[in-house]
Short mmCIF file of C-alpha atoms in Angstrom, two decimals:
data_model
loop_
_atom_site.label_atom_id
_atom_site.label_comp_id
_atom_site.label_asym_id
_atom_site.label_seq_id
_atom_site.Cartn_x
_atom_site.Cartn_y
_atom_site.Cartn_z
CA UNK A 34 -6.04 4.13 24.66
CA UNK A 35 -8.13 3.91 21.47
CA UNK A 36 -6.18 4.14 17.86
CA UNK A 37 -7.21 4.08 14.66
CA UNK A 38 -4.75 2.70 12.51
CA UNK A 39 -5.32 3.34 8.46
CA UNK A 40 -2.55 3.58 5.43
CA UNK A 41 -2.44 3.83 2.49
CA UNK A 42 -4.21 6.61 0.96
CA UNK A 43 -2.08 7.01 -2.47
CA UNK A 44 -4.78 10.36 -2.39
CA UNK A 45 -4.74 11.41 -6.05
CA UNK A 46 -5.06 7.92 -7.64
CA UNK A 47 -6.93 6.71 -10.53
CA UNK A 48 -8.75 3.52 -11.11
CA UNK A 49 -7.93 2.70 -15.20
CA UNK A 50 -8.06 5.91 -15.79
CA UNK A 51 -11.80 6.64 -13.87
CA UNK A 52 -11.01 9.64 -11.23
CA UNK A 53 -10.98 8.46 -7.39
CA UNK A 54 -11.07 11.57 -5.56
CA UNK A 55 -14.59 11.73 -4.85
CA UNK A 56 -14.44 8.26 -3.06
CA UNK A 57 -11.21 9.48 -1.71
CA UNK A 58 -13.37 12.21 -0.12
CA UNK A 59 -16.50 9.81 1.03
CA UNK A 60 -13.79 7.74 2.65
CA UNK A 61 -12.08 10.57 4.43
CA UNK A 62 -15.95 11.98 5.60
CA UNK A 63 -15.81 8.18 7.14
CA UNK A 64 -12.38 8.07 8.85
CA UNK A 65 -13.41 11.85 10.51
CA UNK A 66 -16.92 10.57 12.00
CA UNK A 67 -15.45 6.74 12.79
CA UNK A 68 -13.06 9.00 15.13
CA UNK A 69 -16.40 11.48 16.63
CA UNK A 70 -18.58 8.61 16.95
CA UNK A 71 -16.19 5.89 18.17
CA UNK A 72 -14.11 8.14 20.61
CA UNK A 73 -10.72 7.65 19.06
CA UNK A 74 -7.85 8.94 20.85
CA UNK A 75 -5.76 9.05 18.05
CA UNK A 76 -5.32 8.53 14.56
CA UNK A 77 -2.47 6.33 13.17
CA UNK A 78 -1.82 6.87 8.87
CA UNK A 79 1.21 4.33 8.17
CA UNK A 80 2.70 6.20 5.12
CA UNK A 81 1.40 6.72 1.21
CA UNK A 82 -0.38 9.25 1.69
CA UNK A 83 -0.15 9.95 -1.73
CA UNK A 84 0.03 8.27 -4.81
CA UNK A 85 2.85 10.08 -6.16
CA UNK A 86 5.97 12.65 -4.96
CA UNK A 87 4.22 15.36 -6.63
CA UNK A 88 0.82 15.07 -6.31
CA UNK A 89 -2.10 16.70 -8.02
CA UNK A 90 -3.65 20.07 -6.42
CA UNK A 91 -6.75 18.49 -5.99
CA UNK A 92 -5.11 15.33 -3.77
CA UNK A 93 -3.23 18.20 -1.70
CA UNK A 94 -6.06 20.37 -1.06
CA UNK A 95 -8.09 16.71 0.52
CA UNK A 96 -5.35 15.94 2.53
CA UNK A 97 -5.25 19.58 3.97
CA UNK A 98 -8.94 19.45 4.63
CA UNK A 99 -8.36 16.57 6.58
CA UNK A 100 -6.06 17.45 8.55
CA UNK A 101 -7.87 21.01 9.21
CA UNK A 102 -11.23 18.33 10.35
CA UNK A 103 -8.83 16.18 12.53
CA UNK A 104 -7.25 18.73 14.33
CA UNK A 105 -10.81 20.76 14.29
CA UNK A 106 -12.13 17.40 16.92
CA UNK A 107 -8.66 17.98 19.20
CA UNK A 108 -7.36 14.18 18.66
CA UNK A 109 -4.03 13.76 17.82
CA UNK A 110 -2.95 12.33 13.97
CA UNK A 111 0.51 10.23 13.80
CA UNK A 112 1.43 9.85 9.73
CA UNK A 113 4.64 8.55 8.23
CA UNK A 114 5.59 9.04 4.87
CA UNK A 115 5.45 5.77 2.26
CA UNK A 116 7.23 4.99 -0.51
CA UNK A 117 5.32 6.94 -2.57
CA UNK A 118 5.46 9.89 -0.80
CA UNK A 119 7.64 12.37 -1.34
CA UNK A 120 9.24 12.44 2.48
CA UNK A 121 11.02 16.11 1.79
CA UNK A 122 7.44 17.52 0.50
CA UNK A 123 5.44 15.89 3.09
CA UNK A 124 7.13 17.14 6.12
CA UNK A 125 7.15 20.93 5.21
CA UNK A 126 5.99 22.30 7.83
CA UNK A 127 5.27 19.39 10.40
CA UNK A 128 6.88 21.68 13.14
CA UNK A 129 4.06 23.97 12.93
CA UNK A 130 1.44 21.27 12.45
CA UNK A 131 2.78 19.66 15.38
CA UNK A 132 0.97 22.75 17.77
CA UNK A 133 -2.13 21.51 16.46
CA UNK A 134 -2.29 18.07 16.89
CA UNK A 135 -0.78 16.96 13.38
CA UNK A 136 2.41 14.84 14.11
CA UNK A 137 4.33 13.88 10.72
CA UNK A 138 7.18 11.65 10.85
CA UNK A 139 9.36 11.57 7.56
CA UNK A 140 12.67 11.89 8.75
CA UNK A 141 14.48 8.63 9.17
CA UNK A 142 16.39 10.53 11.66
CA UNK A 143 14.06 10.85 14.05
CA UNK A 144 13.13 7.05 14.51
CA UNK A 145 13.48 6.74 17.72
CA UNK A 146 11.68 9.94 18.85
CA UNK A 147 8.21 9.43 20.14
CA UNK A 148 5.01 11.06 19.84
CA UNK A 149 4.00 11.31 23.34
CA UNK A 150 0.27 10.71 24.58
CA UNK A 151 -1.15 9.47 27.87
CA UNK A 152 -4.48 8.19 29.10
CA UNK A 153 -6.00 6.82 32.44
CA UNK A 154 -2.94 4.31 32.96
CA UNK A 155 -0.30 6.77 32.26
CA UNK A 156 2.20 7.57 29.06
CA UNK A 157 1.74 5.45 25.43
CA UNK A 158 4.77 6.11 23.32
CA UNK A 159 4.09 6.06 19.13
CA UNK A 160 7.15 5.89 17.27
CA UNK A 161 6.83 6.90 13.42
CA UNK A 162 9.40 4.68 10.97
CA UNK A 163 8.61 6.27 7.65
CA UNK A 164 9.68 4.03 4.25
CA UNK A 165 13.51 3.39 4.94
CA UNK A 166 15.19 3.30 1.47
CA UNK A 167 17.99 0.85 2.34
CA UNK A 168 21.00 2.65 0.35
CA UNK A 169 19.78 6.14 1.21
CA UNK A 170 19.21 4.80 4.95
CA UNK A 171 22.02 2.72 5.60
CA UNK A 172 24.52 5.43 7.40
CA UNK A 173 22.12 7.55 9.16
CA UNK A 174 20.91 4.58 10.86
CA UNK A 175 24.51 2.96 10.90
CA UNK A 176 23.07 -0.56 9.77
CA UNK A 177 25.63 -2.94 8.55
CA UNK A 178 23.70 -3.74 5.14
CA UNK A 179 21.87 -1.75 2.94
CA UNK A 180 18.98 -4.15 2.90
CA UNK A 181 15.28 -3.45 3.96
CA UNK A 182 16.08 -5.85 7.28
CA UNK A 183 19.00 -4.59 8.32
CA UNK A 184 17.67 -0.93 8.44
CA UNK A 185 14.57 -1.48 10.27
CA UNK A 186 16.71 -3.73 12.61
CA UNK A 187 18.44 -0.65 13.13
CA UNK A 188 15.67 1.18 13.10
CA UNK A 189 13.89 -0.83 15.61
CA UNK A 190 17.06 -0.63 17.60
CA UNK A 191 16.55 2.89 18.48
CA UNK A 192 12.97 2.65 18.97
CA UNK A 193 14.14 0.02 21.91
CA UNK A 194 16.81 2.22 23.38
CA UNK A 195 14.49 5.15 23.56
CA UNK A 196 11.77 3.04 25.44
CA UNK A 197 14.17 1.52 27.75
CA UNK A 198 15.06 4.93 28.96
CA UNK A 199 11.09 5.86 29.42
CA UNK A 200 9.20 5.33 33.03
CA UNK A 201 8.32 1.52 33.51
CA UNK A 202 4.67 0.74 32.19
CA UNK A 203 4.99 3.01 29.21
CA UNK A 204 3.27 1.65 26.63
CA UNK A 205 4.35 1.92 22.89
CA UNK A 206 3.30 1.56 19.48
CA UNK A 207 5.15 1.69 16.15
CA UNK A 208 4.33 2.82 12.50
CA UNK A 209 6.11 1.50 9.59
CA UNK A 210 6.01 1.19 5.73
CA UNK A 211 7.38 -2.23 5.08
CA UNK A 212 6.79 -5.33 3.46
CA UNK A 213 7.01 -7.87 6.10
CA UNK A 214 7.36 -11.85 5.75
CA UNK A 215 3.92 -13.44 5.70
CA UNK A 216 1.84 -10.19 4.34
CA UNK A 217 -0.21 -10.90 1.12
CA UNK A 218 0.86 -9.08 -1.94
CA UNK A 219 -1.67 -7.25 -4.49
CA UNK A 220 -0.67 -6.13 -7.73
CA UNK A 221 -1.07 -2.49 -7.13
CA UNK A 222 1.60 -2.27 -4.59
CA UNK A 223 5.20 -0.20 -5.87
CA UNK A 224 7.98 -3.24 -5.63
CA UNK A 225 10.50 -2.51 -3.11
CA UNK A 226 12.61 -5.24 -3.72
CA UNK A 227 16.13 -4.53 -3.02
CA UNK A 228 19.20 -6.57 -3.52
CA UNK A 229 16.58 -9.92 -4.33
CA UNK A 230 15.06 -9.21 -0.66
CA UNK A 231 11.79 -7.34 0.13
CA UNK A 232 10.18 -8.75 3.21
CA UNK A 233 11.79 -8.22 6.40
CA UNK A 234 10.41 -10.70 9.08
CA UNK A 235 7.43 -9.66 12.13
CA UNK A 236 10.12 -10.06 15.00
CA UNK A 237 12.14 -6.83 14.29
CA UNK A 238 9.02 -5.69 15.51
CA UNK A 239 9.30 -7.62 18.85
CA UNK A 240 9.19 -5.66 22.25
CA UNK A 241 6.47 -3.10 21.38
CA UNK A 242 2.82 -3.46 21.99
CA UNK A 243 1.68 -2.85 18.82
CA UNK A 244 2.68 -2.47 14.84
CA UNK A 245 0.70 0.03 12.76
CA UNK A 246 2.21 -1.35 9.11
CA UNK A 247 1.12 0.30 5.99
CA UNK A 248 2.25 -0.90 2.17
CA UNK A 249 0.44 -3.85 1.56
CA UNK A 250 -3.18 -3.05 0.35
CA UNK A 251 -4.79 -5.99 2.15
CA UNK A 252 -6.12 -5.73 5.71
CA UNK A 253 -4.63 -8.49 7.67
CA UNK A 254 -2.91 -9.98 10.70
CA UNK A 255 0.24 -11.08 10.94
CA UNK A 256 0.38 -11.82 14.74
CA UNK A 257 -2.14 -9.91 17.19
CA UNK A 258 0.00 -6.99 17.61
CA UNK A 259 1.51 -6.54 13.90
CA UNK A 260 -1.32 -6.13 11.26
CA UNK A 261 -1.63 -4.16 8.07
CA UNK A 262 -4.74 -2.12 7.83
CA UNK A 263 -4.81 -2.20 3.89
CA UNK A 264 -5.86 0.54 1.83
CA UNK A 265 -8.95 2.07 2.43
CA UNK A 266 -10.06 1.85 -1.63
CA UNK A 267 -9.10 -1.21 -4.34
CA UNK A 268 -6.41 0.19 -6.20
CA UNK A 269 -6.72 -3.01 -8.63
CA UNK A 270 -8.82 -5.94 -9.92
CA UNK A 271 -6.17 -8.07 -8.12
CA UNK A 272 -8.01 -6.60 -4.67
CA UNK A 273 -11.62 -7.85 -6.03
CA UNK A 274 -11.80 -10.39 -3.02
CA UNK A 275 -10.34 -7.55 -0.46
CA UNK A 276 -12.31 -6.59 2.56
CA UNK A 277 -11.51 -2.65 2.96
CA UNK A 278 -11.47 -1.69 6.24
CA UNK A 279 -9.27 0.12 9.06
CA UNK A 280 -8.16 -1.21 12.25
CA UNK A 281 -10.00 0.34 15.61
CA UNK A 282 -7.59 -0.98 18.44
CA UNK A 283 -7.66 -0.75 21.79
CA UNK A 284 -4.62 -0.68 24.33
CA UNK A 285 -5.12 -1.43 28.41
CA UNK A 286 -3.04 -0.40 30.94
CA UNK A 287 -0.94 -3.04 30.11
CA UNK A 288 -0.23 -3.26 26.86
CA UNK A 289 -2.82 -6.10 25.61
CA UNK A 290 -4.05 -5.70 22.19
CA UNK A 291 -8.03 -5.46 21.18
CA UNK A 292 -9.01 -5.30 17.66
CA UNK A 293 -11.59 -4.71 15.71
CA UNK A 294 -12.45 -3.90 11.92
CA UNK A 295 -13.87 -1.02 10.73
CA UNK A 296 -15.62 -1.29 7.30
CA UNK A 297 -14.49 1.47 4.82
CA UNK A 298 -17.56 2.64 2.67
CA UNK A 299 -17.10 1.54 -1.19
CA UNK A 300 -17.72 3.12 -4.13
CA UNK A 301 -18.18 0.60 -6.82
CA UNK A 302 -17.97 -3.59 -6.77
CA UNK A 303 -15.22 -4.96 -8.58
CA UNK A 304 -15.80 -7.90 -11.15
CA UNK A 305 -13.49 -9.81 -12.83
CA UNK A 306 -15.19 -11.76 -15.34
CA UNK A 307 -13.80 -14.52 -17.72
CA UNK A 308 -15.46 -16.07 -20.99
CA UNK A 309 -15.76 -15.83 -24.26
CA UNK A 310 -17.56 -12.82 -25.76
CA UNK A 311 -20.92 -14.42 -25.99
CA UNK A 312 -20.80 -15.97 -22.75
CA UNK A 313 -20.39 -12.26 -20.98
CA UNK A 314 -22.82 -10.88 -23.11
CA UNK A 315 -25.73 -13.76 -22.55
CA UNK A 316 -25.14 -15.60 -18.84
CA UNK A 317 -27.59 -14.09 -15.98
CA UNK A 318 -25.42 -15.16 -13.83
CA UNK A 319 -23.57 -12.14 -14.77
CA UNK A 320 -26.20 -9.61 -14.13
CA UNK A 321 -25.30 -8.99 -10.31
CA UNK A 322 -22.38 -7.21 -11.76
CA UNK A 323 -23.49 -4.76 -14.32
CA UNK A 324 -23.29 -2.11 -12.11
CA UNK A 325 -19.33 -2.81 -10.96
CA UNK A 326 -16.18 -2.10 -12.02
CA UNK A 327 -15.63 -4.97 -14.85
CA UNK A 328 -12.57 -6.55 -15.97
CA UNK A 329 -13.39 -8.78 -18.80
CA UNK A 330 -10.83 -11.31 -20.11
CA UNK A 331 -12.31 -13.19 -23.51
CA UNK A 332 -11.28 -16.61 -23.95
CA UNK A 333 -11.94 -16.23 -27.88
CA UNK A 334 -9.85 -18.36 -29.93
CA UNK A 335 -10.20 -15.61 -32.16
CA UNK A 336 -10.63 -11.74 -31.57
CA UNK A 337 -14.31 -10.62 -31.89
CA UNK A 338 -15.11 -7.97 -34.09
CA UNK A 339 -15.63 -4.42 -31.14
CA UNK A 340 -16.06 -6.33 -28.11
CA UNK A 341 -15.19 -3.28 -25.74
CA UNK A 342 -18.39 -1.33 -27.32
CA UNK A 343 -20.51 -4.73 -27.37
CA UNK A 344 -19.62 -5.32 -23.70
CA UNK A 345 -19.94 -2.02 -22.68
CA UNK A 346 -24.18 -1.79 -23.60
CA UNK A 347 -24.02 -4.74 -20.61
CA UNK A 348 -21.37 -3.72 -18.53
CA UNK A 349 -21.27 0.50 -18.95
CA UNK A 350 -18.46 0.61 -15.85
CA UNK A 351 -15.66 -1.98 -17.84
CA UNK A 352 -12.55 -0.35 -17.18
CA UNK A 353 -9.84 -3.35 -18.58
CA UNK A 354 -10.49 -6.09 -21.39
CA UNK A 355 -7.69 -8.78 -21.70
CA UNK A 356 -7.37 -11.49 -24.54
CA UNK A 357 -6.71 -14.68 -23.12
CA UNK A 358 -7.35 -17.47 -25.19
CA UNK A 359 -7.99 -20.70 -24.33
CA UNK A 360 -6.40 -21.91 -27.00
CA UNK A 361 -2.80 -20.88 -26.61
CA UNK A 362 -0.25 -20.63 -29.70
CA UNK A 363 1.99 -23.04 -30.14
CA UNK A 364 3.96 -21.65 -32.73
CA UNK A 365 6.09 -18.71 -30.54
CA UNK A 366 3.73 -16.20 -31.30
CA UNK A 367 2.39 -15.31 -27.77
CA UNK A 368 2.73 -11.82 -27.60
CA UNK A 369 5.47 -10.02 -25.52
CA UNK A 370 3.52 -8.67 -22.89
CA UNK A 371 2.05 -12.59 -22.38
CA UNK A 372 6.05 -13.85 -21.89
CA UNK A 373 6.74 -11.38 -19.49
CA UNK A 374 3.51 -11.89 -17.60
CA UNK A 375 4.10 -12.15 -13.90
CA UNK A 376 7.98 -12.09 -14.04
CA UNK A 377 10.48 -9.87 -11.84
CA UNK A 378 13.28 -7.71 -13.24
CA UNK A 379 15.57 -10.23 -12.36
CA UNK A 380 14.46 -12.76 -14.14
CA UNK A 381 13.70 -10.94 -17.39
CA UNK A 382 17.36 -9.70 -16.89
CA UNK A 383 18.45 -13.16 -16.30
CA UNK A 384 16.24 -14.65 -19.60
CA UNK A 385 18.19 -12.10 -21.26
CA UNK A 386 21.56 -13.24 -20.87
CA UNK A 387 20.04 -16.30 -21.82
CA UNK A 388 18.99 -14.87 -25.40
CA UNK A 389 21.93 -13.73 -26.46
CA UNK A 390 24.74 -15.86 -24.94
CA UNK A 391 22.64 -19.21 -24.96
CA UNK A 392 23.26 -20.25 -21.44
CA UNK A 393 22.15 -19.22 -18.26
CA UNK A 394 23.29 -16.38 -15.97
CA UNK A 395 26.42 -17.30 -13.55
CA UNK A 396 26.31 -16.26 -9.92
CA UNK A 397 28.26 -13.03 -10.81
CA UNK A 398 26.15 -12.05 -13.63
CA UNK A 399 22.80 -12.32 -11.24
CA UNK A 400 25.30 -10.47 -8.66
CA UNK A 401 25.71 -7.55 -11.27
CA UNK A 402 22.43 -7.58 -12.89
CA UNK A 403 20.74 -7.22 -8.84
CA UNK A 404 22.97 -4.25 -8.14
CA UNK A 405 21.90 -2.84 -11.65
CA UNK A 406 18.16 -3.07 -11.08
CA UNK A 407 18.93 -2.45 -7.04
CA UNK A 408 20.44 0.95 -8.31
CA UNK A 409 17.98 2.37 -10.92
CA UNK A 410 15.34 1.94 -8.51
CA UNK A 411 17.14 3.84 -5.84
CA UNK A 412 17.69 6.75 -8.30
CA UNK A 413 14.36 6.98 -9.16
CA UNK A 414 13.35 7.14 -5.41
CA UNK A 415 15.66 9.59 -4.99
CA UNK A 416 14.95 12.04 -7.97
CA UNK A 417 11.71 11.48 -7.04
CA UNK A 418 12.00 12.78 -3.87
CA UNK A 419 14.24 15.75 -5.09
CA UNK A 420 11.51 16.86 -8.01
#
């Protein structure tokens, strides 16, 4: 059986504020004639979907387009929902999409309850594990802890008892949203840390052919049969170095894994460029990216009168300028945004507590802080998903 596994959508996005639905659309054109062309027997979207729980009209009407084109060439479409997605929204109406081909998993629920397919060598069972919000999670799926591990453990648990009860030589493949041990972060992924843990590791995935993950925005391999396919667009400058593609695999009749990479079409180069004003605006080395998407960080030691119009006549796609420069303050005046560059919520909770009571945080205060941040987030996901 032939797959095509792809995530990570986030339909609706912007890029710094430039409009990404027409290379949303160019990439969905792609994904429908990769699946005429190649002979895909079905098509495997592992959650975010969207880029928000209430998308834009626009983002909607794509995604029902595509589905309309999918189920228009008779092969079958397995989606979960992602974090981003809104899993109530999403799966109105995935009982009547299911006559047509259109199979939409985004009850946590239903985890162990297959999509059913078969080929030449007999039945291939795809199980859809939409984003499991640990605290929202925890007692439908009765895992001991409400942490990301423990309820795909559980998860994975019924995925296992389900196959164990199928005919011997079923095959089976899993989808999930997750952010497992060993995957390479980008920055324009939604954290999903919860209580200080957010990876969970590749074995809960042991004892199924393959792993369709979706989340991280970077196409890679975590063992032969667990890989991300990344998103099919570069949702940041972070991603400048990405390789966008989708996975085309291929399953014998006995489970054995073939791979290969499918090159997603791209709309614009990304550039991140580094100098001081006058360098950007005078090297020729820099010419091979006038027509990308620029972010330009000056190294001035002091800010140049306009540069965003001055680097714009060169560079009429920059989307993000950042002062860096090279000569850094010594005096405490590094602005806010600089302190706080690459830290978690955690630890700008925990330099807090240093600020005001001049010591660090004890093991209780990190305790109480992680349950704080551990339960804002889970509001948010969950008035999010009620809006």
């Amino acid at each position: 059986m032939r797959v095509l596994h792809t995530s990570d959508w986030h339909l609706g996005r912007s890029f710094h504020r430039v409009g990404l639905l027409s290379a949303q659309r160019t990439f969905l054109d792609h994904l429908v004639e990769t699946v005429r062309a190649r002979e895909v027997d079905a098509v495997l979207v592992a959650g975010d979907i969207y880029d928000r729980a209430v998308p834009p009209l626009a983002a909607v009407e794509l995604f029902d387009e595509a589905l309309h084109r999918l189920a228009a060439l008779g092969v079958p479409t397995v989606m979960i929902s992602g974090n981003h997605d809104s899993a109530r929204r999403l799966g109105v109406g995935s009982g009547l999409m299911e006559r047509a081909g259109i199979h939409l998993r985004t009850d946590p629920a239903g985890c162990g309850t297959p999509v059913l397919l078969d080929d030449a060598h007999g039945p291939v069972a795809l199980y859809g594990l939409p984003y499991l919000e640990p605290a929202m999670v925890r007692d439908t799926l009765g895992a001991r802890r409400a942490d990301h591990a423990e309820v795909l453990r559980a998860a994975m648990e019924r995925v296992r008892a389900d196959l164990a009860g199928r005919p011997a030589g079923t095959r089976s493949v899993v989808l999930a949203h997750a952010f497992v041990t060993g995957g390479a972060v980008s920055d324009s992924e939604r954290d999903i840390t919860v209580g200080g843990v957010a990876s969970v590791p590749a074995a809960v995935f042991d004892g199924v052919d393959y792993a369709a993950l979706g989340h991280l925005h970077g196409c890679q391999t975590l063992t032969e049969r667990v890989r991300y396919s990344g998103s099919p667009l570069a949702y940041s400058f972070s991603e400048a170095g990405h390789r966008k593609s989708s996975w085309l695999v291929d399953l014998d009749g006995d489970g054995a894994v073939r791979a290969e990479r499918v090159d997603c079409p791209v709309p614009r180069p990304l550039a991140r460029l580094r100098g001081t004003l006058e360098e950007l605006l005078d090297d020729p080395v820099h010419a091979r990216h006038e027509d990308s998407w620029v972010e330009a960080t000056l190294t001035d030691t002091v800010r140049p009168h306009e540069p965003m119009a001055r680097l714009t006549k060169r560079f009429p796609h920059l989307v993000s300028l950042v002062f860096d420069p090279d000569e850094v303050p010594t005096d405490g005046s590094a602005s806010y945004a600089q302190r706080l560059r690459g830290r978690s919520d955690q630890e700008i909770a925990e330099d807090f507590v240093v600020h005001v009571a001049g010591r660090a945080a004890d093991a209780q205060e990190r305790a109480a802080l992680r349950s704080a941040i551990d339960e804002v987030r889970t509001t948010e996901t969950a008035a999010e998903g009620a809006r």
